[in-house]
mmCIF file of N, CA and C in Angstrom:
data_model
loop_
_atom_site.group_PDB
_atom_site.id
_atom_site.type_symbol
_atom_site.label_atom_id
_atom_site.label_comp_id
_atom_site.label_asym_id
_atom_site.label_seq_id
_atom_site.Cartn_x
_atom_site.Cartn_y
_atom_site.Cartn_z
ATOM 1 N N MET A 1 -18.516 -7.116 39.069
ATOM 2 C CA MET A 1 -17.227 -7.779 38.982
ATOM 3 C C MET A 1 -16.951 -8.140 37.516
ATOM 4 N N PRO A 2 -15.776 -7.781 36.990
ATOM 5 C CA PRO A 2 -15.463 -8.096 35.591
ATOM 6 C C PRO A 2 -15.324 -9.594 35.367
ATOM 7 N N THR A 3 -15.745 -10.033 34.198
ATOM 8 C CA THR A 3 -15.591 -11.437 33.834
ATOM 9 C C THR A 3 -14.300 -11.608 33.059
ATOM 10 N N GLU A 4 -13.863 -12.867 32.937
ATOM 11 C CA GLU A 4 -12.640 -13.166 32.190
ATOM 12 C C GLU A 4 -12.758 -12.693 30.748
ATOM 13 N N GLN A 5 -13.946 -12.837 30.151
ATOM 14 C CA GLN A 5 -14.123 -12.475 28.752
ATOM 15 C C GLN A 5 -13.967 -10.976 28.509
ATOM 16 N N GLN A 6 -14.015 -10.166 29.537
ATOM 17 C CA GLN A 6 -13.889 -8.733 29.343
ATOM 18 C C GLN A 6 -12.473 -8.306 28.993
ATOM 19 N N SER A 7 -11.524 -9.222 29.036
ATOM 20 C CA SER A 7 -10.163 -8.917 28.575
ATOM 21 C C SER A 7 -9.841 -9.687 27.293
ATOM 22 N N ILE A 8 -10.880 -10.294 26.700
ATOM 23 C CA ILE A 8 -10.697 -11.115 25.508
ATOM 24 C C ILE A 8 -11.492 -10.532 24.344
ATOM 25 N N ALA A 9 -10.844 -10.480 23.201
ATOM 26 C CA ALA A 9 -11.525 -10.089 21.962
ATOM 27 C C ALA A 9 -11.655 -11.323 21.083
ATOM 28 N N LEU A 10 -12.705 -11.339 20.293
ATOM 29 C CA LEU A 10 -12.965 -12.446 19.381
ATOM 30 C C LEU A 10 -12.964 -11.896 17.959
ATOM 31 N N LEU A 11 -12.136 -12.488 17.108
ATOM 32 C CA LEU A 11 -12.093 -12.106 15.707
ATOM 33 C C LEU A 11 -12.650 -13.263 14.886
ATOM 34 N N LEU A 12 -13.807 -13.048 14.290
ATOM 35 C CA LEU A 12 -14.428 -14.054 13.428
ATOM 36 C C LEU A 12 -13.863 -13.877 12.025
ATOM 37 N N ILE A 13 -13.328 -14.946 11.469
ATOM 38 C CA ILE A 13 -12.640 -14.865 10.180
ATOM 39 C C ILE A 13 -13.312 -15.783 9.165
ATOM 40 N N ALA A 14 -13.722 -15.204 8.041
ATOM 41 C CA ALA A 14 -14.280 -15.977 6.936
ATOM 42 C C ALA A 14 -13.361 -15.832 5.726
ATOM 43 N N HIS A 15 -13.617 -16.636 4.721
ATOM 44 C CA HIS A 15 -12.789 -16.590 3.518
ATOM 45 C C HIS A 15 -12.905 -15.246 2.819
ATOM 46 N N GLY A 16 -14.104 -14.759 2.653
ATOM 47 C CA GLY A 16 -14.349 -13.541 1.899
ATOM 48 C C GLY A 16 -14.884 -13.884 0.524
ATOM 49 N N SER A 17 -15.739 -13.014 0.013
ATOM 50 C CA SER A 17 -16.393 -13.261 -1.264
ATOM 51 C C SER A 17 -16.515 -11.961 -2.039
ATOM 52 N N ARG A 18 -16.650 -12.075 -3.338
ATOM 53 C CA ARG A 18 -16.936 -10.903 -4.154
ATOM 54 C C ARG A 18 -18.402 -10.484 -4.006
ATOM 55 N N ARG A 19 -19.208 -11.377 -3.439
ATOM 56 C CA ARG A 19 -20.634 -11.100 -3.239
ATOM 57 C C ARG A 19 -20.861 -10.492 -1.850
ATOM 58 N N PRO A 20 -21.252 -9.233 -1.790
ATOM 59 C CA PRO A 20 -21.464 -8.585 -0.485
ATOM 60 C C PRO A 20 -22.435 -9.329 0.424
ATOM 61 N N GLU A 21 -23.477 -9.927 -0.147
ATOM 62 C CA GLU A 21 -24.449 -10.627 0.700
ATOM 63 C C GLU A 21 -23.824 -11.848 1.369
ATOM 64 N N ALA A 22 -22.847 -12.448 0.735
ATOM 65 C CA ALA A 22 -22.149 -13.576 1.366
ATOM 66 C C ALA A 22 -21.313 -13.081 2.544
ATOM 67 N N ASN A 23 -20.657 -11.952 2.378
ATOM 68 C CA ASN A 23 -19.851 -11.381 3.457
ATOM 69 C C ASN A 23 -20.723 -10.884 4.608
ATOM 70 N N ALA A 24 -21.929 -10.480 4.288
ATOM 71 C CA ALA A 24 -22.839 -9.963 5.315
ATOM 72 C C ALA A 24 -23.208 -11.031 6.341
ATOM 73 N N ASP A 25 -23.157 -12.299 5.954
ATOM 74 C CA ASP A 25 -23.456 -13.370 6.916
ATOM 75 C C ASP A 25 -22.542 -13.298 8.134
ATOM 76 N N LEU A 26 -21.267 -13.010 7.913
ATOM 77 C CA LEU A 26 -20.319 -12.946 9.030
ATOM 78 C C LEU A 26 -20.633 -11.760 9.941
ATOM 79 N N VAL A 27 -21.029 -10.655 9.357
ATOM 80 C CA VAL A 27 -21.407 -9.475 10.147
ATOM 81 C C VAL A 27 -22.635 -9.794 10.997
ATOM 82 N N THR A 28 -23.598 -10.474 10.400
ATOM 83 C CA THR A 28 -24.797 -10.877 11.149
ATOM 84 C C THR A 28 -24.434 -11.835 12.276
ATOM 85 N N LEU A 29 -23.560 -12.782 11.980
ATOM 86 C CA LEU A 29 -23.104 -13.713 13.018
ATOM 87 C C LEU A 29 -22.446 -12.956 14.167
ATOM 88 N N ALA A 30 -21.588 -12.001 13.844
ATOM 89 C CA ALA A 30 -20.908 -11.215 14.887
ATOM 90 C C ALA A 30 -21.920 -10.483 15.761
ATOM 91 N N THR A 31 -22.940 -9.932 15.159
ATOM 92 C CA THR A 31 -23.985 -9.237 15.926
ATOM 93 C C THR A 31 -24.678 -10.203 16.874
ATOM 94 N N GLN A 32 -24.991 -11.384 16.387
ATOM 95 C CA GLN A 32 -25.666 -12.372 17.230
ATOM 96 C C GLN A 32 -24.766 -12.880 18.351
ATOM 97 N N VAL A 33 -23.490 -13.048 18.071
ATOM 98 C CA VAL A 33 -22.549 -13.482 19.117
ATOM 99 C C VAL A 33 -22.408 -12.379 20.174
ATOM 100 N N ARG A 34 -22.355 -11.127 19.746
ATOM 101 C CA ARG A 34 -22.271 -10.015 20.695
ATOM 102 C C ARG A 34 -23.434 -10.042 21.683
ATOM 103 N N GLU A 35 -24.613 -10.374 21.195
ATOM 104 C CA GLU A 35 -25.810 -10.391 22.036
ATOM 105 C C GLU A 35 -25.764 -11.486 23.098
ATOM 106 N N ARG A 36 -24.947 -12.525 22.876
ATOM 107 C CA ARG A 36 -24.940 -13.669 23.787
ATOM 108 C C ARG A 36 -23.625 -13.877 24.517
ATOM 109 N N SER A 37 -22.706 -12.916 24.422
ATOM 110 C CA SER A 37 -21.399 -13.113 25.061
ATOM 111 C C SER A 37 -20.957 -11.847 25.777
ATOM 112 N N ASP A 38 -19.877 -12.004 26.536
ATOM 113 C CA ASP A 38 -19.295 -10.880 27.263
ATOM 114 C C ASP A 38 -17.910 -10.504 26.745
ATOM 115 N N PHE A 39 -17.579 -10.912 25.520
ATOM 116 C CA PHE A 39 -16.271 -10.539 24.989
ATOM 117 C C PHE A 39 -16.148 -9.021 24.967
ATOM 118 N N ALA A 40 -14.955 -8.553 25.230
ATOM 119 C CA ALA A 40 -14.722 -7.114 25.235
ATOM 120 C C ALA A 40 -14.913 -6.515 23.852
ATOM 121 N N ALA A 41 -14.580 -7.281 22.837
ATOM 122 C CA ALA A 41 -14.746 -6.836 21.454
ATOM 123 C C ALA A 41 -14.991 -8.061 20.588
ATOM 124 N N ILE A 42 -15.813 -7.882 19.583
ATOM 125 C CA ILE A 42 -16.036 -8.917 18.583
ATOM 126 C C ILE A 42 -15.956 -8.224 17.234
ATOM 127 N N GLU A 43 -15.002 -8.666 16.433
ATOM 128 C CA GLU A 43 -14.761 -8.063 15.126
ATOM 129 C C GLU A 43 -14.829 -9.141 14.052
ATOM 130 N N VAL A 44 -14.895 -8.709 12.800
ATOM 131 C CA VAL A 44 -14.878 -9.633 11.674
ATOM 132 C C VAL A 44 -13.712 -9.294 10.767
ATOM 133 N N ALA A 45 -13.270 -10.309 10.030
ATOM 134 C CA ALA A 45 -12.203 -10.121 9.048
ATOM 135 C C ALA A 45 -12.338 -11.197 7.988
ATOM 136 N N TYR A 46 -11.722 -10.913 6.851
ATOM 137 C CA TYR A 46 -11.785 -11.836 5.725
ATOM 138 C C TYR A 46 -10.377 -12.145 5.242
ATOM 139 N N LEU A 47 -10.174 -13.394 4.874
ATOM 140 C CA LEU A 47 -8.874 -13.850 4.405
ATOM 141 C C LEU A 47 -8.499 -13.186 3.089
ATOM 142 N N GLU A 48 -9.475 -13.028 2.200
ATOM 143 C CA GLU A 48 -9.188 -12.406 0.908
ATOM 144 C C GLU A 48 -10.467 -11.860 0.282
ATOM 145 N N LEU A 49 -10.306 -11.122 -0.772
ATOM 146 C CA LEU A 49 -11.366 -10.611 -1.641
ATOM 147 C C LEU A 49 -12.150 -9.425 -1.097
ATOM 148 N N THR A 50 -12.066 -9.132 0.188
ATOM 149 C CA THR A 50 -12.810 -8.006 0.732
ATOM 150 C C THR A 50 -12.170 -7.538 2.035
ATOM 151 N N GLU A 51 -12.688 -6.478 2.572
ATOM 152 C CA GLU A 51 -12.195 -5.925 3.837
ATOM 153 C C GLU A 51 -13.301 -5.963 4.872
ATOM 154 N N PRO A 52 -12.935 -5.915 6.136
ATOM 155 C CA PRO A 52 -11.590 -5.750 6.678
ATOM 156 C C PRO A 52 -10.746 -7.015 6.506
ATOM 157 N N THR A 53 -9.469 -6.785 6.279
ATOM 158 C CA THR A 53 -8.517 -7.879 6.183
ATOM 159 C C THR A 53 -8.229 -8.414 7.587
ATOM 160 N N ILE A 54 -7.544 -9.513 7.652
ATOM 161 C CA ILE A 54 -7.198 -10.072 8.962
ATOM 162 C C ILE A 54 -6.324 -9.100 9.761
ATOM 163 N N PRO A 55 -5.267 -8.506 9.181
ATOM 164 C CA PRO A 55 -4.508 -7.525 9.972
ATOM 165 C C PRO A 55 -5.369 -6.341 10.441
ATOM 166 N N GLN A 56 -6.323 -5.907 9.619
ATOM 167 C CA GLN A 56 -7.216 -4.822 10.042
ATOM 168 C C GLN A 56 -8.123 -5.279 11.187
ATOM 169 N N GLY A 57 -8.624 -6.505 11.096
ATOM 170 C CA GLY A 57 -9.465 -7.045 12.162
ATOM 171 C C GLY A 57 -8.698 -7.203 13.464
ATOM 172 N N ILE A 58 -7.466 -7.664 13.356
ATOM 173 C CA ILE A 58 -6.626 -7.805 14.549
ATOM 174 C C ILE A 58 -6.386 -6.447 15.183
ATOM 175 N N ALA A 59 -6.070 -5.464 14.367
ATOM 176 C CA ALA A 59 -5.831 -4.108 14.897
ATOM 177 C C ALA A 59 -7.069 -3.569 15.607
ATOM 178 N N ALA A 60 -8.248 -3.863 15.077
ATOM 179 C CA ALA A 60 -9.489 -3.416 15.723
ATOM 180 C C ALA A 60 -9.702 -4.106 17.065
ATOM 181 N N CYS A 61 -9.204 -5.325 17.193
ATOM 182 C CA CYS A 61 -9.352 -6.072 18.447
ATOM 183 C C CYS A 61 -8.392 -5.598 19.540
ATOM 184 N N VAL A 62 -7.243 -5.114 19.144
ATOM 185 C CA VAL A 62 -6.216 -4.745 20.116
ATOM 186 C C VAL A 62 -6.561 -3.367 20.683
ATOM 187 N N GLN A 63 -7.369 -3.383 21.713
ATOM 188 C CA GLN A 63 -7.832 -2.184 22.393
ATOM 189 C C GLN A 63 -7.257 -2.170 23.806
ATOM 190 N N PRO A 64 -7.293 -1.032 24.474
ATOM 191 C CA PRO A 64 -6.838 -1.013 25.869
ATOM 192 C C PRO A 64 -7.587 -2.040 26.712
ATOM 193 N N GLY A 65 -6.856 -2.786 27.497
ATOM 194 C CA GLY A 65 -7.436 -3.800 28.366
ATOM 195 C C GLY A 65 -7.536 -5.183 27.745
ATOM 196 N N ILE A 66 -7.316 -5.293 26.448
ATOM 197 C CA ILE A 66 -7.379 -6.596 25.788
ATOM 198 C C ILE A 66 -6.058 -7.321 26.025
ATOM 199 N N GLU A 67 -6.159 -8.509 26.591
ATOM 200 C CA GLU A 67 -4.981 -9.333 26.858
ATOM 201 C C GLU A 67 -4.890 -10.531 25.925
ATOM 202 N N ASN A 68 -6.029 -10.891 25.334
ATOM 203 C CA ASN A 68 -6.089 -12.095 24.521
ATOM 204 C C ASN A 68 -7.025 -11.854 23.343
ATOM 205 N N VAL A 69 -6.595 -12.280 22.160
ATOM 206 C CA VAL A 69 -7.446 -12.225 20.979
ATOM 207 C C VAL A 69 -7.586 -13.645 20.451
ATOM 208 N N ARG A 70 -8.819 -14.084 20.342
ATOM 209 C CA ARG A 70 -9.101 -15.414 19.796
ATOM 210 C C ARG A 70 -9.486 -15.257 18.330
ATOM 211 N N LEU A 71 -8.737 -15.930 17.466
ATOM 212 C CA LEU A 71 -9.002 -15.909 16.034
ATOM 213 C C LEU A 71 -9.845 -17.143 15.722
ATOM 214 N N LEU A 72 -11.112 -16.939 15.379
ATOM 215 C CA LEU A 72 -12.007 -18.062 15.159
ATOM 216 C C LEU A 72 -12.336 -18.183 13.671
ATOM 217 N N PRO A 73 -11.827 -19.249 13.035
ATOM 218 C CA PRO A 73 -12.105 -19.452 11.609
ATOM 219 C C PRO A 73 -13.548 -19.890 11.378
ATOM 220 N N TYR A 74 -14.270 -19.128 10.604
ATOM 221 C CA TYR A 74 -15.628 -19.502 10.197
ATOM 222 C C TYR A 74 -15.492 -20.362 8.942
ATOM 223 N N PHE A 75 -14.794 -21.491 9.136
ATOM 224 C CA PHE A 75 -14.477 -22.458 8.091
ATOM 225 C C PHE A 75 -14.943 -23.823 8.588
ATOM 226 N N LEU A 76 -15.240 -24.719 7.665
ATOM 227 C CA LEU A 76 -15.699 -26.044 8.073
ATOM 228 C C LEU A 76 -14.570 -27.022 8.339
ATOM 229 N N SER A 77 -13.407 -26.795 7.773
ATOM 230 C CA SER A 77 -12.343 -27.771 7.989
ATOM 231 C C SER A 77 -11.000 -27.070 8.166
ATOM 232 N N ALA A 78 -10.056 -27.826 8.676
ATOM 233 C CA ALA A 78 -8.711 -27.307 8.930
ATOM 234 C C ALA A 78 -7.849 -27.528 7.691
ATOM 235 N N GLY A 79 -8.192 -26.856 6.619
ATOM 236 C CA GLY A 79 -7.413 -26.941 5.389
ATOM 237 C C GLY A 79 -6.234 -25.992 5.420
ATOM 238 N N VAL A 80 -5.676 -25.747 4.270
ATOM 239 C CA VAL A 80 -4.483 -24.899 4.143
ATOM 240 C C VAL A 80 -4.726 -23.500 4.699
ATOM 241 N N HIS A 81 -5.909 -22.934 4.430
ATOM 242 C CA HIS A 81 -6.167 -21.577 4.926
ATOM 243 C C HIS A 81 -6.064 -21.508 6.449
ATOM 244 N N VAL A 82 -6.598 -22.499 7.130
ATOM 245 C CA VAL A 82 -6.571 -22.478 8.594
ATOM 246 C C VAL A 82 -5.188 -22.863 9.112
ATOM 247 N N ILE A 83 -4.676 -23.982 8.644
ATOM 248 C CA ILE A 83 -3.416 -24.516 9.177
ATOM 249 C C ILE A 83 -2.225 -23.624 8.843
ATOM 250 N N GLU A 84 -2.186 -23.081 7.656
ATOM 251 C CA GLU A 84 -1.022 -22.286 7.253
ATOM 252 C C GLU A 84 -1.306 -20.788 7.262
ATOM 253 N N ASP A 85 -2.314 -20.349 6.508
ATOM 254 C CA ASP A 85 -2.543 -18.910 6.351
ATOM 255 C C ASP A 85 -2.931 -18.231 7.661
ATOM 256 N N LEU A 86 -3.917 -18.784 8.351
ATOM 257 C CA LEU A 86 -4.355 -18.142 9.594
ATOM 258 C C LEU A 86 -3.308 -18.272 10.692
ATOM 259 N N GLU A 87 -2.600 -19.377 10.709
ATOM 260 C CA GLU A 87 -1.513 -19.526 11.682
ATOM 261 C C GLU A 87 -0.429 -18.480 11.419
ATOM 262 N N GLN A 88 -0.138 -18.189 10.159
ATOM 263 C CA GLN A 88 0.852 -17.156 9.849
ATOM 264 C C GLN A 88 0.373 -15.775 10.321
ATOM 265 N N HIS A 89 -0.908 -15.500 10.136
ATOM 266 C CA HIS A 89 -1.465 -14.234 10.647
ATOM 267 C C HIS A 89 -1.352 -14.169 12.171
ATOM 268 N N ARG A 90 -1.598 -15.292 12.839
ATOM 269 C CA ARG A 90 -1.476 -15.328 14.300
ATOM 270 C C ARG A 90 -0.047 -15.017 14.726
ATOM 271 N N GLN A 91 0.917 -15.641 14.074
ATOM 272 C CA GLN A 91 2.320 -15.404 14.403
ATOM 273 C C GLN A 91 2.720 -13.957 14.126
ATOM 274 N N ASP A 92 2.261 -13.411 13.016
ATOM 275 C CA ASP A 92 2.559 -12.010 12.695
ATOM 276 C C ASP A 92 1.977 -11.071 13.745
ATOM 277 N N ALA A 93 0.761 -11.370 14.197
ATOM 278 C CA ALA A 93 0.123 -10.535 15.216
ATOM 279 C C ALA A 93 0.893 -10.578 16.529
ATOM 280 N N GLU A 94 1.383 -11.757 16.909
ATOM 281 C CA GLU A 94 2.159 -11.860 18.148
ATOM 282 C C GLU A 94 3.426 -11.022 18.087
ATOM 283 N N LYS A 95 4.038 -10.950 16.910
ATOM 284 C CA LYS A 95 5.237 -10.121 16.754
ATOM 285 C C LYS A 95 4.889 -8.643 16.830
ATOM 286 N N LYS A 96 3.783 -8.256 16.211
ATOM 287 C CA LYS A 96 3.389 -6.848 16.171
ATOM 288 C C LYS A 96 2.843 -6.364 17.510
ATOM 289 N N TYR A 97 2.149 -7.237 18.217
ATOM 290 C CA TYR A 97 1.521 -6.880 19.496
ATOM 291 C C TYR A 97 2.000 -7.860 20.573
ATOM 292 N N PRO A 98 3.249 -7.754 21.020
ATOM 293 C CA PRO A 98 3.793 -8.751 21.957
ATOM 294 C C PRO A 98 3.119 -8.750 23.333
ATOM 295 N N HIS A 99 2.384 -7.710 23.653
ATOM 296 C CA HIS A 99 1.701 -7.642 24.949
ATOM 297 C C HIS A 99 0.351 -8.370 24.946
ATOM 298 N N VAL A 100 -0.043 -8.917 23.797
ATOM 299 C CA VAL A 100 -1.325 -9.603 23.655
ATOM 300 C C VAL A 100 -1.069 -11.052 23.246
ATOM 301 N N THR A 101 -1.842 -11.968 23.801
ATOM 302 C CA THR A 101 -1.782 -13.368 23.403
ATOM 303 C C THR A 101 -2.801 -13.596 22.297
ATOM 304 N N PHE A 102 -2.387 -14.280 21.253
ATOM 305 C CA PHE A 102 -3.269 -14.594 20.136
ATOM 306 C C PHE A 102 -3.436 -16.100 20.057
ATOM 307 N N GLU A 103 -4.695 -16.546 20.018
ATOM 308 C CA GLU A 103 -4.998 -17.967 19.937
ATOM 309 C C GLU A 103 -5.780 -18.235 18.664
ATOM 310 N N LEU A 104 -5.372 -19.249 17.928
ATOM 311 C CA LEU A 104 -6.123 -19.685 16.761
ATOM 312 C C LEU A 104 -7.056 -20.809 17.201
ATOM 313 N N CYS A 105 -8.346 -20.552 17.162
ATOM 314 C CA CYS A 105 -9.348 -21.541 17.549
ATOM 315 C C CYS A 105 -9.512 -22.560 16.429
ATOM 316 N N PRO A 106 -10.035 -23.729 16.752
ATOM 317 C CA PRO A 106 -10.315 -24.713 15.701
ATOM 318 C C PRO A 106 -11.431 -24.194 14.788
ATOM 319 N N PRO A 107 -11.459 -24.664 13.537
ATOM 320 C CA PRO A 107 -12.584 -24.302 12.664
ATOM 321 C C PRO A 107 -13.854 -24.991 13.163
ATOM 322 N N LEU A 108 -14.982 -24.648 12.567
ATOM 323 C CA LEU A 108 -16.258 -25.244 12.982
ATOM 324 C C LEU A 108 -16.224 -26.757 12.869
ATOM 325 N N GLY A 109 -15.666 -27.245 11.793
ATOM 326 C CA GLY A 109 -15.361 -28.657 11.609
ATOM 327 C C GLY A 109 -16.409 -29.642 12.041
ATOM 328 N N LEU A 110 -15.965 -30.676 12.727
ATOM 329 C CA LEU A 110 -16.845 -31.766 13.129
ATOM 330 C C LEU A 110 -17.375 -31.590 14.557
ATOM 331 N N HIS A 111 -17.611 -30.355 14.940
ATOM 332 C CA HIS A 111 -18.210 -30.095 16.240
ATOM 333 C C HIS A 111 -19.543 -30.847 16.313
ATOM 334 N N PRO A 112 -19.869 -31.442 17.449
ATOM 335 C CA PRO A 112 -21.104 -32.232 17.539
ATOM 336 C C PRO A 112 -22.370 -31.475 17.114
ATOM 337 N N LYS A 113 -22.424 -30.179 17.322
ATOM 338 C CA LYS A 113 -23.625 -29.424 16.948
ATOM 339 C C LYS A 113 -23.740 -29.225 15.439
ATOM 340 N N ILE A 114 -22.659 -29.460 14.710
ATOM 341 C CA ILE A 114 -22.723 -29.357 13.249
ATOM 342 C C ILE A 114 -23.683 -30.404 12.695
ATOM 343 N N ILE A 115 -23.756 -31.553 13.332
ATOM 344 C CA ILE A 115 -24.689 -32.593 12.897
ATOM 345 C C ILE A 115 -26.114 -32.056 12.924
ATOM 346 N N ASP A 116 -26.460 -31.346 14.005
ATOM 347 C CA ASP A 116 -27.797 -30.756 14.103
ATOM 348 C C ASP A 116 -28.031 -29.739 12.992
ATOM 349 N N VAL A 117 -27.027 -28.948 12.703
ATOM 350 C CA VAL A 117 -27.143 -27.947 11.637
ATOM 351 C C VAL A 117 -27.367 -28.641 10.292
ATOM 352 N N VAL A 118 -26.592 -29.675 10.018
ATOM 353 C CA VAL A 118 -26.734 -30.410 8.752
ATOM 354 C C VAL A 118 -28.142 -30.987 8.637
ATOM 355 N N LEU A 119 -28.630 -31.597 9.697
ATOM 356 C CA LEU A 119 -29.970 -32.171 9.660
ATOM 357 C C LEU A 119 -31.040 -31.097 9.520
ATOM 358 N N ASP A 120 -30.885 -29.982 10.226
ATOM 359 C CA ASP A 120 -31.843 -28.877 10.106
ATOM 360 C C ASP A 120 -31.880 -28.338 8.683
ATOM 361 N N ARG A 121 -30.720 -28.133 8.093
ATOM 362 C CA ARG A 121 -30.667 -27.618 6.716
ATOM 363 C C ARG A 121 -31.288 -28.614 5.743
ATOM 364 N N SER A 122 -31.080 -29.882 5.974
ATOM 365 C CA SER A 122 -31.672 -30.907 5.121
ATOM 366 C C SER A 122 -33.190 -30.851 5.198
ATOM 367 N N GLU A 123 -33.722 -30.688 6.401
ATOM 368 C CA GLU A 123 -35.169 -30.591 6.583
ATOM 369 C C GLU A 123 -35.715 -29.311 5.949
ATOM 370 N N GLU A 124 -34.967 -28.210 6.039
ATOM 371 C CA GLU A 124 -35.406 -26.956 5.414
ATOM 372 C C GLU A 124 -35.531 -27.131 3.909
ATOM 373 N N SER A 125 -34.621 -27.870 3.316
ATOM 374 C CA SER A 125 -34.666 -28.113 1.881
ATOM 375 C C SER A 125 -35.906 -28.894 1.518
ATOM 376 N N LEU A 126 -36.207 -29.918 2.274
ATOM 377 C CA LEU A 126 -37.376 -30.745 2.036
ATOM 378 C C LEU A 126 -38.656 -29.920 2.211
ATOM 379 N N ALA A 127 -38.701 -29.110 3.260
ATOM 380 C CA ALA A 127 -39.890 -28.297 3.534
ATOM 381 C C ALA A 127 -40.128 -27.277 2.433
ATOM 382 N N SER A 128 -39.069 -26.719 1.872
ATOM 383 C CA SER A 128 -39.233 -25.713 0.817
ATOM 384 C C SER A 128 -39.801 -26.328 -0.457
ATOM 385 N N ARG A 129 -39.522 -27.606 -0.708
ATOM 386 C CA ARG A 129 -40.066 -28.287 -1.897
ATOM 387 C C ARG A 129 -41.525 -28.644 -1.706
ATOM 388 N N GLU A 130 -41.946 -28.816 -0.460
ATOM 389 C CA GLU A 130 -43.318 -29.233 -0.186
ATOM 390 C C GLU A 130 -44.296 -28.063 -0.206
ATOM 391 N N THR A 131 -43.809 -26.850 -0.138
ATOM 392 C CA THR A 131 -44.723 -25.690 -0.108
ATOM 393 C C THR A 131 -44.978 -25.134 -1.478
#
């Protein structure tokens, strides 16, 4: 029996960097999310400085059977890029693909699990100095 997520694509969006290794983090994240989810498609895109661009990522998500594309900002806060830039991309996508619903997810922000990440990273820093 198909799950609801089989009609949903997830587009992970990062700022983008001139450093390929920084951009590779998002690709690695997408691979790990694919392993733990049933989304029909999981793609990556970057706001600037590298490709795929957000319109390219959206186009990759719009496949037969996709009814919904979730745009997930891999950003820590809802700054200008999320509130204005990504929202504009969402609106543009709705105009270009009227048969698909596009949702802009909240950024990572103050999600309760971020506290655990902050504490874990702090401990990793301490452990690296002790070795």
